[in-house]
Amino acid sequence: MPILKSVKRFLFLGPVFFIAAVSAGNNKAPDFEQYPAEQHLEQKPLANIDFSSNLSAKMYQVRLKEGVAKGANFADHYALVSWGCGNECQSLLIVDLKTGKIHSIKDKPEPLLSSRGLDFRLESRLLIVDPPCPENYNPCISHGRSGLPVRYYLMEDKGLRLIVSGT
């Protein structure tokens, strides 16, 4: 029985200790420099978005066209396009400016959702969804968003792959 209690305690508290360790810097969370993007000298805007490459894309044609018109903003040659989907809700899809294909999480056509927003860079393949709340940031605490899991995705040829998730 004591072993079972220990296992239950580990399963319950393990994620808490992991997040505390990441926050304290002991087990470093993924960072942008670990996942550099390809570097291309020339960027040409994409003429045609392949709306047939994603089952959800046709519903967001206007948003996707507007996002692509602004050019690459993620992982060297992707246009990460996000829009509001309600109170404390953002949706996103990613357009490959080389091929016109539209991506989300691998093998899922629906847009990826976030509540606290996104963090990403042109020079990195790392996408952070619902980034950590700054310490003692009142809107995060008072609106109950501090407990949302932070998700780290890596952009790959066929979409985003979850590499780390925590609370």
mmCIF file with all atom_site columns, N, CA, C and O in Angstrom, residues 62-111:
data_model
loop_
_atom_site.group_PDB
_atom_site.id
_atom_site.type_symbol
_atom_site.label_atom_id
_atom_site.label_alt_id
_atom_site.label_comp_id
_atom_site.label_asym_id
_atom_site.label_entity_id
_atom_site.label_seq_id
_atom_site.pdbx_PDB_ins_code
_atom_site.Cartn_x
_atom_site.Cartn_y
_atom_site.Cartn_z
_atom_site.occupancy
_atom_site.B_iso_or_equiv
_atom_site.pdbx_formal_charge
_atom_site.auth_seq_id
_atom_site.auth_comp_id
_atom_site.auth_asym_id
_atom_site.auth_atom_id
_atom_site.pdbx_PDB_model_num
ATOM 1   N N  . VAL A 1 62  ? -10.127 34.910 -45.842 1.00 0.00 ? 62  VAL A N  1
ATOM 2   C CA . VAL A 1 62  ? -9.782  36.334 -45.758 1.00 0.00 ? 62  VAL A CA 1
ATOM 3   C C  . VAL A 1 62  ? -8.619  36.524 -44.794 1.00 0.00 ? 62  VAL A C  1
ATOM 4   O O  . VAL A 1 62  ? -7.636  37.204 -45.114 1.00 0.00 ? 62  VAL A O  1
ATOM 5   N N  . ARG A 1 63  ? -8.692  35.926 -43.614 1.00 0.00 ? 63  ARG A N  1
ATOM 6   C CA . ARG A 1 63  ? -7.612  36.050 -42.620 1.00 0.00 ? 63  ARG A CA 1
ATOM 7   C C  . ARG A 1 63  ? -6.297  35.511 -43.163 1.00 0.00 ? 63  ARG A C  1
ATOM 8   O O  . ARG A 1 63  ? -5.242  36.110 -42.979 1.00 0.00 ? 63  ARG A O  1
ATOM 9   N N  . LEU A 1 64  ? -6.351  34.357 -43.815 1.00 0.00 ? 64  LEU A N  1
ATOM 10  C CA . LEU A 1 64  ? -5.135  33.755 -44.341 1.00 0.00 ? 64  LEU A CA 1
ATOM 11  C C  . LEU A 1 64  ? -4.519  34.606 -45.446 1.00 0.00 ? 64  LEU A C  1
ATOM 12  O O  . LEU A 1 64  ? -3.303  34.805 -45.479 1.00 0.00 ? 64  LEU A O  1
ATOM 13  N N  . LYS A 1 65  ? -5.337  35.134 -46.328 1.00 0.00 ? 65  LYS A N  1
ATOM 14  C CA . LYS A 1 65  ? -4.815  36.001 -47.392 1.00 0.00 ? 65  LYS A CA 1
ATOM 15  C C  . LYS A 1 65  ? -4.179  37.255 -46.816 1.00 0.00 ? 65  LYS A C  1
ATOM 16  O O  . LYS A 1 65  ? -3.117  37.691 -47.280 1.00 0.00 ? 65  LYS A O  1
ATOM 17  N N  . GLU A 1 66  ? -4.809  37.847 -45.795 1.00 0.00 ? 66  GLU A N  1
ATOM 18  C CA . GLU A 1 66  ? -4.246  39.038 -45.150 1.00 0.00 ? 66  GLU A CA 1
ATOM 19  C C  . GLU A 1 66  ? -2.906  38.705 -44.481 1.00 0.00 ? 66  GLU A C  1
ATOM 20  O O  . GLU A 1 66  ? -1.948  39.478 -44.585 1.00 0.00 ? 66  GLU A O  1
ATOM 21  N N  . GLY A 1 67  ? -2.834  37.574 -43.814 1.00 0.00 ? 67  GLY A N  1
ATOM 22  C CA . GLY A 1 67  ? -1.596  37.172 -43.139 1.00 0.00 ? 67  GLY A CA 1
ATOM 23  C C  . GLY A 1 67  ? -0.466  36.892 -44.111 1.00 0.00 ? 67  GLY A C  1
ATOM 24  O O  . GLY A 1 67  ? 0.671   37.304 -43.890 1.00 0.00 ? 67  GLY A O  1
ATOM 25  N N  . VAL A 1 68  ? -0.779  36.212 -45.195 1.00 0.00 ? 68  VAL A N  1
ATOM 26  C CA . VAL A 1 68  ? 0.234   35.893 -46.204 1.00 0.00 ? 68  VAL A CA 1
ATOM 27  C C  . VAL A 1 68  ? 0.749   37.170 -46.871 1.00 0.00 ? 68  VAL A C  1
ATOM 28  O O  . VAL A 1 68  ? 1.940   37.293 -47.167 1.00 0.00 ? 68  VAL A O  1
ATOM 29  N N  . ALA A 1 69  ? -0.120  38.142 -47.064 1.00 0.00 ? 69  ALA A N  1
ATOM 30  C CA . ALA A 1 69  ? 0.284   39.405 -47.695 1.00 0.00 ? 69  ALA A CA 1
ATOM 31  C C  . ALA A 1 69  ? 1.352   40.137 -46.873 1.00 0.00 ? 69  ALA A C  1
ATOM 32  O O  . ALA A 1 69  ? 2.157   40.895 -47.420 1.00 0.00 ? 69  ALA A O  1
ATOM 33  N N  . LYS A 1 70  ? 1.394   39.876 -45.574 1.00 0.00 ? 70  LYS A N  1
ATOM 34  C CA . LYS A 1 70  ? 2.393   40.514 -44.704 1.00 0.00 ? 70  LYS A CA 1
ATOM 35  C C  . LYS A 1 70  ? 3.748   39.822 -44.779 1.00 0.00 ? 70  LYS A C  1
ATOM 36  O O  . LYS A 1 70  ? 4.736   40.348 -44.291 1.00 0.00 ? 70  LYS A O  1
ATOM 37  N N  . GLY A 1 71  ? 3.793   38.621 -45.344 1.00 0.00 ? 71  GLY A N  1
ATOM 38  C CA . GLY A 1 71  ? 5.056   37.902 -45.503 1.00 0.00 ? 71  GLY A CA 1
ATOM 39  C C  . GLY A 1 71  ? 5.370   36.969 -44.347 1.00 0.00 ? 71  GLY A C  1
ATOM 40  O O  . GLY A 1 71  ? 4.577   36.781 -43.426 1.00 0.00 ? 71  GLY A O  1
ATOM 41  N N  . ALA A 1 72  ? 6.563   36.402 -44.414 1.00 0.00 ? 72  ALA A N  1
ATOM 42  C CA . ALA A 1 72  ? 7.013   35.432 -43.412 1.00 0.00 ? 72  ALA A CA 1
ATOM 43  C C  . ALA A 1 72  ? 7.205   36.101 -42.055 1.00 0.00 ? 72  ALA A C  1
ATOM 44  O O  . ALA A 1 72  ? 7.733   37.206 -41.972 1.00 0.00 ? 72  ALA A O  1
ATOM 45  N N  . ASN A 1 73  ? 6.757   35.420 -41.012 1.00 0.00 ? 73  ASN A N  1
ATOM 46  C CA . ASN A 1 73  ? 6.962   35.909 -39.647 1.00 0.00 ? 73  ASN A CA 1
ATOM 47  C C  . ASN A 1 73  ? 7.344   34.782 -38.689 1.00 0.00 ? 73  ASN A C  1
ATOM 48  O O  . ASN A 1 73  ? 7.507   35.005 -37.498 1.00 0.00 ? 73  ASN A O  1
ATOM 49  N N  . PHE A 1 74  ? 7.473   33.559 -39.219 1.00 0.00 ? 74  PHE A N  1
ATOM 50  C CA . PHE A 1 74  ? 7.737   32.397 -38.376 1.00 0.00 ? 74  PHE A CA 1
ATOM 51  C C  . PHE A 1 74  ? 8.597   31.391 -39.132 1.00 0.00 ? 74  PHE A C  1
ATOM 52  O O  . PHE A 1 74  ? 8.335   31.111 -40.316 1.00 0.00 ? 74  PHE A O  1
ATOM 53  N N  . ALA A 1 75  ? 9.610   30.854 -38.463 1.00 0.00 ? 75  ALA A N  1
ATOM 54  C CA . ALA A 1 75  ? 10.425  29.754 -38.985 1.00 0.00 ? 75  ALA A CA 1
ATOM 55  C C  . ALA A 1 75  ? 10.881  29.977 -40.421 1.00 0.00 ? 75  ALA A C  1
ATOM 56  O O  . ALA A 1 75  ? 10.809  29.083 -41.252 1.00 0.00 ? 75  ALA A O  1
ATOM 57  N N  . ASP A 1 76  ? 11.325  31.161 -40.715 1.00 0.00 ? 76  ASP A N  1
ATOM 58  C CA . ASP A 1 76  ? 11.931  31.569 -41.971 1.00 0.00 ? 76  ASP A CA 1
ATOM 59  C C  . ASP A 1 76  ? 10.962  31.765 -43.139 1.00 0.00 ? 76  ASP A C  1
ATOM 60  O O  . ASP A 1 76  ? 10.965  32.802 -43.765 1.00 0.00 ? 76  ASP A O  1
ATOM 61  N N  . HIS A 1 77  ? 10.141  30.794 -43.461 1.00 0.00 ? 77  HIS A N  1
ATOM 62  C CA . HIS A 1 77  ? 9.306   30.912 -44.666 1.00 0.00 ? 77  HIS A CA 1
ATOM 63  C C  . HIS A 1 77  ? 7.835   30.579 -44.428 1.00 0.00 ? 77  HIS A C  1
ATOM 64  O O  . HIS A 1 77  ? 7.114   30.172 -45.337 1.00 0.00 ? 77  HIS A O  1
ATOM 65  N N  . TYR A 1 78  ? 7.398   30.782 -43.202 1.00 0.00 ? 78  TYR A N  1
ATOM 66  C CA . TYR A 1 78  ? 5.998   30.539 -42.879 1.00 0.00 ? 78  TYR A CA 1
ATOM 67  C C  . TYR A 1 78  ? 5.327   31.840 -42.446 1.00 0.00 ? 78  TYR A C  1
ATOM 68  O O  . TYR A 1 78  ? 5.952   32.687 -41.821 1.00 0.00 ? 78  TYR A O  1
ATOM 69  N N  . ALA A 1 79  ? 4.051   31.947 -42.777 1.00 0.00 ? 79  ALA A N  1
ATOM 70  C CA . ALA A 1 79  ? 3.229   33.042 -42.262 1.00 0.00 ? 79  ALA A CA 1
ATOM 71  C C  . ALA A 1 79  ? 2.316   32.438 -41.205 1.00 0.00 ? 79  ALA A C  1
ATOM 72  O O  . ALA A 1 79  ? 1.419   31.653 -41.519 1.00 0.00 ? 79  ALA A O  1
ATOM 73  N N  . LEU A 1 80  ? 2.589   32.758 -39.951 1.00 0.00 ? 80  LEU A N  1
ATOM 74  C CA . LEU A 1 80  ? 1.734   32.323 -38.853 1.00 0.00 ? 80  LEU A CA 1
ATOM 75  C C  . LEU A 1 80  ? 0.622   33.362 -38.770 1.00 0.00 ? 80  LEU A C  1
ATOM 76  O O  . LEU A 1 80  ? 0.881   34.536 -38.555 1.00 0.00 ? 80  LEU A O  1
ATOM 77  N N  . VAL A 1 81  ? -0.593  32.921 -38.985 1.00 0.00 ? 81  VAL A N  1
ATOM 78  C CA . VAL A 1 81  ? -1.740  33.820 -39.047 1.00 0.00 ? 81  VAL A CA 1
ATOM 79  C C  . VAL A 1 81  ? -2.668  33.500 -37.876 1.00 0.00 ? 81  VAL A C  1
ATOM 80  O O  . VAL A 1 81  ? -3.098  32.359 -37.712 1.00 0.00 ? 81  VAL A O  1
ATOM 81  N N  . SER A 1 82  ? -2.949  34.514 -37.057 1.00 0.00 ? 82  SER A N  1
ATOM 82  C CA . SER A 1 82  ? -3.838  34.292 -35.918 1.00 0.00 ? 82  SER A CA 1
ATOM 83  C C  . SER A 1 82  ? -4.972  35.304 -35.933 1.00 0.00 ? 82  SER A C  1
ATOM 84  O O  . SER A 1 82  ? -4.843  36.380 -36.507 1.00 0.00 ? 82  SER A O  1
ATOM 85  N N  . TRP A 1 83  ? -6.065  34.937 -35.299 1.00 0.00 ? 83  TRP A N  1
ATOM 86  C CA . TRP A 1 83  ? -7.235  35.808 -35.220 1.00 0.00 ? 83  TRP A CA 1
ATOM 87  C C  . TRP A 1 83  ? -8.001  35.464 -33.947 1.00 0.00 ? 83  TRP A C  1
ATOM 88  O O  . TRP A 1 83  ? -7.870  34.378 -33.399 1.00 0.00 ? 83  TRP A O  1
ATOM 89  N N  . GLY A 1 84  ? -8.802  36.393 -33.473 1.00 0.00 ? 84  GLY A N  1
ATOM 90  C CA . GLY A 1 84  ? -9.609  36.184 -32.277 1.00 0.00 ? 84  GLY A CA 1
ATOM 91  C C  . GLY A 1 84  ? -10.760 35.237 -32.543 1.00 0.00 ? 84  GLY A C  1
ATOM 92  O O  . GLY A 1 84  ? -11.343 35.238 -33.629 1.00 0.00 ? 84  GLY A O  1
ATOM 93  N N  . CYS A 1 85  ? -11.080 34.432 -31.530 1.00 0.00 ? 85  CYS A N  1
ATOM 94  C CA . CYS A 1 85  ? -12.206 33.490 -31.656 1.00 0.00 ? 85  CYS A CA 1
ATOM 95  C C  . CYS A 1 85  ? -13.105 33.582 -30.434 1.00 0.00 ? 85  CYS A C  1
ATOM 96  O O  . CYS A 1 85  ? -13.780 32.640 -30.084 1.00 0.00 ? 85  CYS A O  1
ATOM 97  N N  . GLY A 1 86  ? -13.074 34.725 -29.767 1.00 0.00 ? 86  GLY A N  1
ATOM 98  C CA . GLY A 1 86  ? -13.880 34.920 -28.574 1.00 0.00 ? 86  GLY A CA 1
ATOM 99  C C  . GLY A 1 86  ? -13.042 35.553 -27.485 1.00 0.00 ? 86  GLY A C  1
ATOM 100 O O  . GLY A 1 86  ? -11.882 35.883 -27.685 1.00 0.00 ? 86  GLY A O  1
ATOM 101 N N  . ASN A 1 87  ? -13.655 35.713 -26.322 1.00 0.00 ? 87  ASN A N  1
ATOM 102 C CA . ASN A 1 87  ? -12.960 36.300 -25.190 1.00 0.00 ? 87  ASN A CA 1
ATOM 103 C C  . ASN A 1 87  ? -11.841 35.369 -24.744 1.00 0.00 ? 87  ASN A C  1
ATOM 104 O O  . ASN A 1 87  ? -12.075 34.204 -24.459 1.00 0.00 ? 87  ASN A O  1
ATOM 105 N N  . GLU A 1 88  ? -10.627 35.867 -24.673 1.00 0.00 ? 88  GLU A N  1
ATOM 106 C CA . GLU A 1 88  ? -9.445  35.091 -24.287 1.00 0.00 ? 88  GLU A CA 1
ATOM 107 C C  . GLU A 1 88  ? -9.267  33.863 -25.175 1.00 0.00 ? 88  GLU A C  1
ATOM 108 O O  . GLU A 1 88  ? -8.982  32.760 -24.697 1.00 0.00 ? 88  GLU A O  1
ATOM 109 N N  . CYS A 1 89  ? -9.419  34.044 -26.475 1.00 0.00 ? 89  CYS A N  1
ATOM 110 C CA . CYS A 1 89  ? -9.268  32.933 -27.413 1.00 0.00 ? 89  CYS A CA 1
ATOM 111 C C  . CYS A 1 89  ? -8.658  33.444 -28.711 1.00 0.00 ? 89  CYS A C  1
ATOM 112 O O  . CYS A 1 89  ? -9.128  34.437 -29.268 1.00 0.00 ? 89  CYS A O  1
ATOM 113 N N  . GLN A 1 90  ? -7.612  32.774 -29.158 1.00 0.00 ? 90  GLN A N  1
ATOM 114 C CA . GLN A 1 90  ? -7.016  33.047 -30.456 1.00 0.00 ? 90  GLN A CA 1
ATOM 115 C C  . GLN A 1 90  ? -6.907  31.732 -31.222 1.00 0.00 ? 90  GLN A C  1
ATOM 116 O O  . GLN A 1 90  ? -6.623  30.693 -30.636 1.00 0.00 ? 90  GLN A O  1
ATOM 117 N N  . SER A 1 91  ? -7.132  31.806 -32.522 1.00 0.00 ? 91  SER A N  1
ATOM 118 C CA . SER A 1 91  ? -6.964  30.661 -33.412 1.00 0.00 ? 91  SER A CA 1
ATOM 119 C C  . SER A 1 91  ? -5.781  30.953 -34.314 1.00 0.00 ? 91  SER A C  1
ATOM 120 O O  . SER A 1 91  ? -5.498  32.111 -34.617 1.00 0.00 ? 91  SER A O  1
ATOM 121 N N  . LEU A 1 92  ? -5.110  29.895 -34.784 1.00 0.00 ? 92  LEU A N  1
ATOM 122 C CA . LEU A 1 92  ? -4.020  30.123 -35.719 1.00 0.00 ? 92  LEU A CA 1
ATOM 123 C C  . LEU A 1 92  ? -3.879  28.976 -36.693 1.00 0.00 ? 92  LEU A C  1
ATOM 124 O O  . LEU A 1 92  ? -4.168  27.825 -36.384 1.00 0.00 ? 92  LEU A O  1
ATOM 125 N N  . LEU A 1 93  ? -3.464  29.336 -37.892 1.00 0.00 ? 93  LEU A N  1
ATOM 126 C CA . LEU A 1 93  ? -3.040  28.402 -38.923 1.00 0.00 ? 93  LEU A CA 1
ATOM 127 C C  . LEU A 1 93  ? -1.730  28.947 -39.477 1.00 0.00 ? 93  LEU A C  1
ATOM 128 O O  . LEU A 1 93  ? -1.441  30.143 -39.346 1.00 0.00 ? 93  LEU A O  1
ATOM 129 N N  . ILE A 1 94  ? -0.954  28.079 -40.114 1.00 0.00 ? 94  ILE A N  1
ATOM 130 C CA . ILE A 1 94  ? 0.361   28.462 -40.621 1.00 0.00 ? 94  ILE A CA 1
ATOM 131 C C  . ILE A 1 94  ? 0.418   28.140 -42.100 1.00 0.00 ? 94  ILE A C  1
ATOM 132 O O  . ILE A 1 94  ? 0.113   27.022 -42.512 1.00 0.00 ? 94  ILE A O  1
ATOM 133 N N  . VAL A 1 95  ? 0.835   29.135 -42.903 1.00 0.00 ? 95  VAL A N  1
ATOM 134 C CA . VAL A 1 95  ? 0.940   28.949 -44.347 1.00 0.00 ? 95  VAL A CA 1
ATOM 135 C C  . VAL A 1 95  ? 2.412   28.884 -44.728 1.00 0.00 ? 95  VAL A C  1
ATOM 136 O O  . VAL A 1 95  ? 3.190   29.781 -44.395 1.00 0.00 ? 95  VAL A O  1
ATOM 137 N N  . ASP A 1 96  ? 2.779   27.810 -45.437 1.00 0.00 ? 96  ASP A N  1
ATOM 138 C CA . ASP A 1 96  ? 4.133   27.679 -45.960 1.00 0.00 ? 96  ASP A CA 1
ATOM 139 C C  . ASP A 1 96  ? 4.213   28.552 -47.210 1.00 0.00 ? 96  ASP A C  1
ATOM 140 O O  . ASP A 1 96  ? 3.520   28.301 -48.198 1.00 0.00 ? 96  ASP A O  1
ATOM 141 N N  . LEU A 1 97  ? 5.020   29.594 -47.167 1.00 0.00 ? 97  LEU A N  1
ATOM 142 C CA . LEU A 1 97  ? 5.084   30.529 -48.289 1.00 0.00 ? 97  LEU A CA 1
ATOM 143 C C  . LEU A 1 97  ? 5.808   29.951 -49.500 1.00 0.00 ? 97  LEU A C  1
ATOM 144 O O  . LEU A 1 97  ? 5.722   30.507 -50.587 1.00 0.00 ? 97  LEU A O  1
ATOM 145 N N  . LYS A 1 98  ? 6.499   28.836 -49.335 1.00 0.00 ? 98  LYS A N  1
ATOM 146 C CA . LYS A 1 98  ? 7.154   28.172 -50.467 1.00 0.00 ? 98  LYS A CA 1
ATOM 147 C C  . LYS A 1 98  ? 6.162   27.320 -51.256 1.00 0.00 ? 98  LYS A C  1
ATOM 148 O O  . LYS A 1 98  ? 6.191   27.290 -52.480 1.00 0.00 ? 98  LYS A O  1
ATOM 149 N N  . THR A 1 99  ? 5.298   26.598 -50.539 1.00 0.00 ? 99  THR A N  1
ATOM 150 C CA . THR A 1 99  ? 4.420   25.625 -51.193 1.00 0.00 ? 99  THR A CA 1
ATOM 151 C C  . THR A 1 99  ? 2.956   26.043 -51.229 1.00 0.00 ? 99  THR A C  1
ATOM 152 O O  . THR A 1 99  ? 2.190   25.482 -52.000 1.00 0.00 ? 99  THR A O  1
ATOM 153 N N  . GLY A 1 100 ? 2.561   26.962 -50.352 1.00 0.00 ? 100 GLY A N  1
ATOM 154 C CA . GLY A 1 100 ? 1.169   27.369 -50.252 1.00 0.00 ? 100 GLY A CA 1
ATOM 155 C C  . GLY A 1 100 ? 0.346   26.486 -49.327 1.00 0.00 ? 100 GLY A C  1
ATOM 156 O O  . GLY A 1 100 ? -0.810  26.770 -49.050 1.00 0.00 ? 100 GLY A O  1
ATOM 157 N N  . LYS A 1 101 ? 0.936   25.400 -48.825 1.00 0.00 ? 101 LYS A N  1
ATOM 158 C CA . LYS A 1 101 ? 0.204   24.481 -47.943 1.00 0.00 ? 101 LYS A CA 1
ATOM 159 C C  . LYS A 1 101 ? -0.074  25.129 -46.591 1.00 0.00 ? 101 LYS A C  1
ATOM 160 O O  . LYS A 1 101 ? 0.711   25.920 -46.091 1.00 0.00 ? 101 LYS A O  1
ATOM 161 N N  . ILE A 1 102 ? -1.206  24.750 -46.014 1.00 0.00 ? 102 ILE A N  1
ATOM 162 C CA . ILE A 1 102 ? -1.662  25.303 -44.741 1.00 0.00 ? 102 ILE A CA 1
ATOM 163 C C  . ILE A 1 102 ? -1.520  24.228 -43.670 1.00 0.00 ? 102 ILE A C  1
ATOM 164 O O  . ILE A 1 102 ? -1.960  23.094 -43.853 1.00 0.00 ? 102 ILE A O  1
ATOM 165 N N  . HIS A 1 103 ? -0.907  24.614 -42.539 1.00 0.00 ? 103 HIS A N  1
ATOM 166 C CA . HIS A 1 103 ? -0.616  23.660 -41.470 1.00 0.00 ? 103 HIS A CA 1
ATOM 167 C C  . HIS A 1 103 ? -1.220  24.106 -40.149 1.00 0.00 ? 103 HIS A C  1
ATOM 168 O O  . HIS A 1 103 ? -1.458  25.279 -39.916 1.00 0.00 ? 103 HIS A O  1
ATOM 169 N N  . SER A 1 104 ? -1.392  23.114 -39.287 1.00 0.00 ? 104 SER A N  1
ATOM 170 C CA . SER A 1 104 ? -1.726  23.308 -37.880 1.00 0.00 ? 104 SER A CA 1
ATOM 171 C C  . SER A 1 104 ? -0.926  22.241 -37.147 1.00 0.00 ? 104 SER A C  1
ATOM 172 O O  . SER A 1 104 ? 0.215   21.978 -37.526 1.00 0.00 ? 104 SER A O  1
ATOM 173 N N  . ILE A 1 105 ? -1.507  21.605 -36.150 1.00 0.00 ? 105 ILE A N  1
ATOM 174 C CA . ILE A 1 105 ? -0.850  20.471 -35.513 1.00 0.00 ? 105 ILE A CA 1
ATOM 175 C C  . ILE A 1 105 ? -0.853  19.328 -36.522 1.00 0.00 ? 105 ILE A C  1
ATOM 176 O O  . ILE A 1 105 ? -1.836  19.137 -37.248 1.00 0.00 ? 105 ILE A O  1
ATOM 177 N N  . LYS A 1 106 ? 0.222   18.552 -36.574 1.00 0.00 ? 106 LYS A N  1
ATOM 178 C CA . LYS A 1 106 ? 0.306   17.431 -37.530 1.00 0.00 ? 106 LYS A CA 1
ATOM 179 C C  . LYS A 1 106 ? -0.951  16.585 -37.496 1.00 0.00 ? 106 LYS A C  1
ATOM 180 O O  . LYS A 1 106 ? -1.446  16.239 -36.425 1.00 0.00 ? 106 LYS A O  1
ATOM 181 N N  . ASP A 1 107 ? -1.453  16.276 -38.669 1.00 0.00 ? 107 ASP A N  1
ATOM 182 C CA . ASP A 1 107 ? -2.614  15.397 -38.845 1.00 0.00 ? 107 ASP A CA 1
ATOM 183 C C  . ASP A 1 107 ? -3.919  15.954 -38.287 1.00 0.00 ? 107 ASP A C  1
ATOM 184 O O  . ASP A 1 107 ? -4.869  15.206 -38.085 1.00 0.00 ? 107 ASP A O  1
ATOM 185 N N  . LYS A 1 108 ? -3.976  17.255 -38.004 1.00 0.00 ? 108 LYS A N  1
ATOM 186 C CA . LYS A 1 108 ? -5.215  17.876 -37.538 1.00 0.00 ? 108 LYS A CA 1
ATOM 187 C C  . LYS A 1 108 ? -5.483  19.119 -38.380 1.00 0.00 ? 108 LYS A C  1
ATOM 188 O O  . LYS A 1 108 ? -4.653  20.013 -38.442 1.00 0.00 ? 108 LYS A O  1
ATOM 189 N N  . PRO A 1 109 ? -6.653  19.194 -39.001 1.00 0.00 ? 109 PRO A N  1
ATOM 190 C CA . PRO A 1 109 ? -6.930  20.347 -39.853 1.00 0.00 ? 109 PRO A CA 1
ATOM 191 C C  . PRO A 1 109 ? -7.395  21.595 -39.106 1.00 0.00 ? 109 PRO A C  1
ATOM 192 O O  . PRO A 1 109 ? -7.224  22.705 -39.584 1.00 0.00 ? 109 PRO A O  1
ATOM 193 N N  . GLU A 1 110 ? -7.989  21.417 -37.922 1.00 0.00 ? 110 GLU A N  1
ATOM 194 C CA . GLU A 1 110 ? -8.562  22.568 -37.236 1.00 0.00 ? 110 GLU A CA 1
ATOM 195 C C  . GLU A 1 110 ? -7.456  23.492 -36.724 1.00 0.00 ? 110 GLU A C  1
ATOM 196 O O  . GLU A 1 110 ? -6.348  23.050 -36.421 1.00 0.00 ? 110 GLU A O  1
ATOM 197 N N  . PRO A 1 111 ? -7.773  24.778 -36.629 1.00 0.00 ? 111 PRO A N  1
ATOM 198 C CA . PRO A 1 111 ? -6.781  25.729 -36.117 1.00 0.00 ? 111 PRO A CA 1
ATOM 199 C C  . PRO A 1 111 ? -6.369  25.394 -34.684 1.00 0.00 ? 111 PRO A C  1
ATOM 200 O O  . PRO A 1 111 ? -7.149  24.840 -33.907 1.00 0.00 ? 111 PRO A O  1
#
